[in-house]
Amino acid sequence: MSSALTPPAVREIADGYAFTGPALDLGAVLLDGTAYPDAQVRVPLAVLNRHGLVAGATGTGKTKTLQLIAEQLSAQGVPVFLADVKGDVSGVSAPGAPGERTAARAAEVGQEWTATGCPAEFFSLGGAGAGIPVRATVTSFGPLLLAKVLDLNETQESSLSLVFHYADRAGLELYDLKDLTAVIGFLTSPEGKEELRTVGGLSSATAGVILRALTVLENEGAGAFFGEPEFDTSELLRTAADGRGVVSVLELPAVQDRPRLFSTFLMWLLADLYQELPEVGDLDKPKLVFFFDEAHLLFKGASKAFLEAITQTVRLIRSKGVGIFFVTQTPKDVPADVLAQLGNRVQHALRAFTPDDAKALKATVSTFPRSSYDLSEVLTSLGTGEAVVTVLSEKGAPTPVAATRLRAPQSLMGPIEEGTLRALVDASPLTARYRDVIDRESAYEKLAARAARAEAAPAPVPEPSRDAAREAERAGAHAGAGGLLGSLLNNPTVKSLARSAGKQLGQEISRSLFGTSKRRR
């Protein structure tokens, strides 16, 4: 459609999206049901570390929007992470299927559509699925994130943090759930209670609650998510040989019945990235864009400390070159402090069938800049693959609100065949690195060995008489530097404790926002 026939209101909106630098093309401005292909809606590549929100009711096209953005990022050399909750994003790795509907959509929005797949890697939590296993050690996961998974209250969360603190000090590595269970069991024993007095107390009732929650988690099969080899999050930052960014797809259908676990695991990935990446400030393009699907599950029932940690991570990770898009149904699913940091917005249709729906609609409208649109009406009348968009300009100012008919993804809109997916996973160089579980000596083995030594220890030797004690003291005094101090310094146990203390002090210092610990390289 020629610009001469484009309404002035549409041209004004299009002017707000006329960026000079590299940008992603989202679609064409939509007015009164008509798309104007010469009025393109775009988002600058450089502002994608300012985070974003993709929202909308079920079935309105959020997943296709993720796919559209992901494949364009990949083409620009930016790695992408996608959480695939429903199992239908794997098609991003294969060229799309041409058809009449795709051709019609391309013509409506001025898109030159070419079937194109992206370089992709497929992962799964702990091997629960066909993808490359992603695991984390319990120590790396940290007490705040684990408390969220276990649904602990704040008192129980504090007690769990105490357990982690003790394990660090005592040189008891927490790699998997049996390590953590062993330490809690030890700390509730007579010997453990005596040791714990130096750092605090752990009631038997609280320990019982935590142990029961750990048992339930393990019985649900979640124990496989904790252990070694721990996933190195730098794997998410790779590019292919042709310069395109690798799209990392975390397949989650196998753990849909444990939503708290997978949402918290995604938060661990972000926290680990935050710890490992250097400060870079604003770049011409982000190092990684991370799509956090079903984001409401992360925030539901979260403690104050957990929400504060999320907010701080989202705020600070931008300077590491990482952009985050939260994907959920309505903006009210995201806490206000987090929502305020999401500068790029793609809002699909909302429903207003109930009073709660109407309240959510009103709240959503209030989060957008002023607009010539009647957003209450527009948001309830958008079709599938249409959305209301506002992003940050190259100068960091919000663009005009634009009702948009979105482009069609050029990759396959649907899952690839299971055999094809397995072949891609088998061919990946990462499979050999992460497939097989490693079970090193850690807290469980150390405490078991300690108990065995205690059982095998001989009966205590009676104390020497007072005269014998005085004689030994005189002998020690004559030994000079080789006396008591020398004996202590040369004692293997003391040497071991000194090394352990230095190591554990390093772990304590490295505790980050979520109580996570830096990985062992």
mmCIF file of C-alpha atoms in Angstrom, residues 215-350:
data_model
loop_
_atom_site.group_PDB
_atom_site.id
_atom_site.type_symbol
_atom_site.label_atom_id
_atom_site.label_comp_id
_atom_site.label_asym_id
_atom_site.label_seq_id
_atom_site.Cartn_x
_atom_site.Cartn_y
_atom_site.Cartn_z
ATOM 1 C CA THR A 215 11.823 -36.698 50.219
ATOM 2 C CA VAL A 216 8.754 -35.594 48.251
ATOM 3 C CA LEU A 217 10.976 -33.768 45.750
ATOM 4 C CA GLU A 218 13.157 -36.854 45.292
ATOM 5 C CA ASN A 219 10.147 -39.161 44.943
ATOM 6 C CA GLU A 220 8.855 -36.928 42.143
ATOM 7 C CA GLY A 221 12.073 -37.628 40.249
ATOM 8 C CA ALA A 222 13.583 -34.200 40.821
ATOM 9 C CA GLY A 223 16.695 -35.665 42.399
ATOM 10 C CA ALA A 224 18.120 -36.101 38.894
ATOM 11 C CA PHE A 225 18.238 -32.310 38.459
ATOM 12 C CA PHE A 226 20.804 -31.946 41.241
ATOM 13 C CA GLY A 227 24.310 -33.319 40.846
ATOM 14 C CA GLU A 228 27.269 -33.386 38.529
ATOM 15 C CA PRO A 229 28.416 -32.642 35.929
ATOM 16 C CA GLU A 230 27.000 -29.208 36.578
ATOM 17 C CA PHE A 231 25.881 -27.317 33.488
ATOM 18 C CA ASP A 232 28.178 -24.467 32.463
ATOM 19 C CA THR A 233 25.883 -21.574 31.568
ATOM 20 C CA SER A 234 28.502 -20.165 29.196
ATOM 21 C CA GLU A 235 27.301 -22.884 26.790
ATOM 22 C CA LEU A 236 24.286 -20.615 26.191
ATOM 23 C CA LEU A 237 26.492 -17.901 24.684
ATOM 24 C CA ARG A 238 27.713 -19.807 21.625
ATOM 25 C CA THR A 239 27.470 -18.880 17.966
ATOM 26 C CA ALA A 240 27.512 -21.236 14.986
ATOM 27 C CA ALA A 241 30.299 -21.451 12.429
ATOM 28 C CA ASP A 242 28.365 -19.147 10.091
ATOM 29 C CA GLY A 243 28.115 -16.442 12.773
ATOM 30 C CA ARG A 244 24.471 -16.994 13.660
ATOM 31 C CA GLY A 245 23.542 -17.189 17.329
ATOM 32 C CA VAL A 246 22.731 -20.661 18.677
ATOM 33 C CA VAL A 247 19.161 -21.028 19.949
ATOM 34 C CA SER A 248 19.220 -23.102 23.150
ATOM 35 C CA VAL A 249 15.856 -24.763 23.758
ATOM 36 C CA LEU A 250 15.160 -26.176 27.218
ATOM 37 C CA GLU A 251 12.533 -28.870 26.721
ATOM 38 C CA LEU A 252 10.174 -28.859 29.734
ATOM 39 C CA PRO A 253 7.067 -30.947 28.873
ATOM 40 C CA ALA A 254 8.355 -33.834 31.011
ATOM 41 C CA VAL A 255 8.298 -31.641 34.135
ATOM 42 C CA GLN A 256 5.046 -29.751 33.603
ATOM 43 C CA ASP A 257 3.687 -31.230 36.830
ATOM 44 C CA ARG A 258 6.538 -29.571 38.776
ATOM 45 C CA PRO A 259 6.164 -25.934 37.659
ATOM 46 C CA ARG A 260 7.832 -24.462 40.739
ATOM 47 C CA LEU A 261 10.922 -26.518 40.031
ATOM 48 C CA PHE A 262 11.414 -25.522 36.413
ATOM 49 C CA SER A 263 10.656 -21.830 36.989
ATOM 50 C CA THR A 264 13.161 -21.735 39.852
ATOM 51 C CA PHE A 265 15.710 -23.653 37.784
ATOM 52 C CA LEU A 266 15.448 -20.968 35.109
ATOM 53 C CA MET A 267 16.171 -18.391 37.804
ATOM 54 C CA TRP A 268 19.298 -20.374 38.740
ATOM 55 C CA LEU A 269 20.481 -20.124 35.121
ATOM 56 C CA LEU A 270 20.102 -16.344 35.258
ATOM 57 C CA ALA A 271 21.778 -16.057 38.667
ATOM 58 C CA ASP A 272 24.691 -18.172 37.459
ATOM 59 C CA LEU A 273 25.057 -16.091 34.309
ATOM 60 C CA TYR A 274 25.064 -12.955 36.435
ATOM 61 C CA GLN A 275 27.894 -14.325 38.568
ATOM 62 C CA GLU A 276 30.033 -15.536 35.695
ATOM 63 C CA LEU A 277 29.754 -12.708 33.140
ATOM 64 C CA PRO A 278 31.879 -9.526 33.280
ATOM 65 C CA GLU A 279 30.420 -6.030 33.290
ATOM 66 C CA VAL A 280 30.141 -4.690 29.738
ATOM 67 C CA GLY A 281 27.540 -1.902 29.911
ATOM 68 C CA ASP A 282 25.407 -1.185 26.844
ATOM 69 C CA LEU A 283 26.535 -3.005 23.693
ATOM 70 C CA ASP A 284 25.570 -2.722 20.017
ATOM 71 C CA LYS A 285 23.815 -6.044 20.492
ATOM 72 C CA PRO A 286 23.210 -8.229 23.561
ATOM 73 C CA LYS A 287 25.355 -11.232 24.444
ATOM 74 C CA LEU A 288 22.242 -13.321 25.083
ATOM 75 C CA VAL A 289 18.477 -12.881 25.142
ATOM 76 C CA PHE A 290 16.705 -15.112 27.646
ATOM 77 C CA PHE A 291 12.985 -15.919 27.301
ATOM 78 C CA PHE A 292 11.392 -16.845 30.640
ATOM 79 C CA ASP A 293 8.130 -18.645 29.832
ATOM 80 C CA GLU A 294 5.295 -19.136 32.358
ATOM 81 C CA ALA A 295 6.881 -16.358 34.415
ATOM 82 C CA HIS A 296 3.960 -16.144 36.858
ATOM 83 C CA LEU A 297 5.094 -19.469 38.338
ATOM 84 C CA LEU A 298 8.348 -17.854 39.444
ATOM 85 C CA PHE A 299 6.644 -15.098 41.415
ATOM 86 C CA LYS A 300 3.703 -17.022 42.873
ATOM 87 C CA GLY A 301 4.140 -17.593 46.607
ATOM 88 C CA ALA A 302 7.682 -16.186 46.587
ATOM 89 C CA SER A 303 9.183 -14.857 49.814
ATOM 90 C CA LYS A 304 10.123 -11.202 50.188
ATOM 91 C CA ALA A 305 13.819 -12.074 50.087
ATOM 92 C CA PHE A 306 13.334 -14.108 46.906
ATOM 93 C CA LEU A 307 11.443 -11.297 45.152
ATOM 94 C CA GLU A 308 14.108 -8.791 46.159
ATOM 95 C CA ALA A 309 16.778 -11.076 44.723
ATOM 96 C CA ILE A 310 14.881 -11.466 41.427
ATOM 97 C CA THR A 311 14.412 -7.708 41.147
ATOM 98 C CA GLN A 312 18.093 -7.038 41.769
ATOM 99 C CA THR A 313 19.207 -9.744 39.328
ATOM 100 C CA VAL A 314 16.970 -8.353 36.561
ATOM 101 C CA ARG A 315 18.236 -4.839 37.242
ATOM 102 C CA LEU A 316 21.921 -5.731 37.292
ATOM 103 C CA ILE A 317 22.189 -8.413 34.602
ATOM 104 C CA ARG A 318 21.478 -5.806 31.936
ATOM 105 C CA SER A 319 25.024 -4.475 32.435
ATOM 106 C CA LYS A 320 26.322 -7.993 31.702
ATOM 107 C CA GLY A 321 24.798 -7.788 28.205
ATOM 108 C CA VAL A 322 21.876 -10.148 28.918
ATOM 109 C CA GLY A 323 18.290 -9.306 28.008
ATOM 110 C CA ILE A 324 15.308 -11.058 29.620
ATOM 111 C CA PHE A 325 11.812 -11.397 28.209
ATOM 112 C CA PHE A 326 9.208 -12.562 30.706
ATOM 113 C CA VAL A 327 6.333 -14.442 29.086
ATOM 114 C CA THR A 328 3.008 -14.686 30.902
ATOM 115 C CA GLN A 329 -0.710 -13.995 30.547
ATOM 116 C CA THR A 330 -1.087 -10.508 32.063
ATOM 117 C CA PRO A 331 1.380 -7.870 33.279
ATOM 118 C CA LYS A 332 -0.111 -8.155 36.780
ATOM 119 C CA ASP A 333 1.550 -11.582 37.023
ATOM 120 C CA VAL A 334 4.883 -9.742 37.311
ATOM 121 C CA PRO A 335 5.736 -7.691 40.442
ATOM 122 C CA ALA A 336 5.683 -3.934 39.893
ATOM 123 C CA ASP A 337 9.404 -3.519 40.655
ATOM 124 C CA VAL A 338 10.267 -6.061 37.943
ATOM 125 C CA LEU A 339 7.644 -4.791 35.480
ATOM 126 C CA ALA A 340 9.129 -1.295 35.733
ATOM 127 C CA GLN A 341 12.366 -2.638 34.232
ATOM 128 C CA LEU A 342 10.723 -4.202 31.159
ATOM 129 C CA GLY A 343 11.064 -1.521 28.483
ATOM 130 C CA ASN A 344 9.942 -3.604 25.479
ATOM 131 C CA ARG A 345 6.326 -4.764 25.456
ATOM 132 C CA VAL A 346 4.377 -7.080 23.136
ATOM 133 C CA GLN A 347 0.841 -7.457 24.482
ATOM 134 C CA HIS A 348 -1.399 -9.981 22.760
ATOM 135 C CA ALA A 349 -5.178 -10.121 23.212
ATOM 136 C CA LEU A 350 -6.791 -10.294 26.636
#
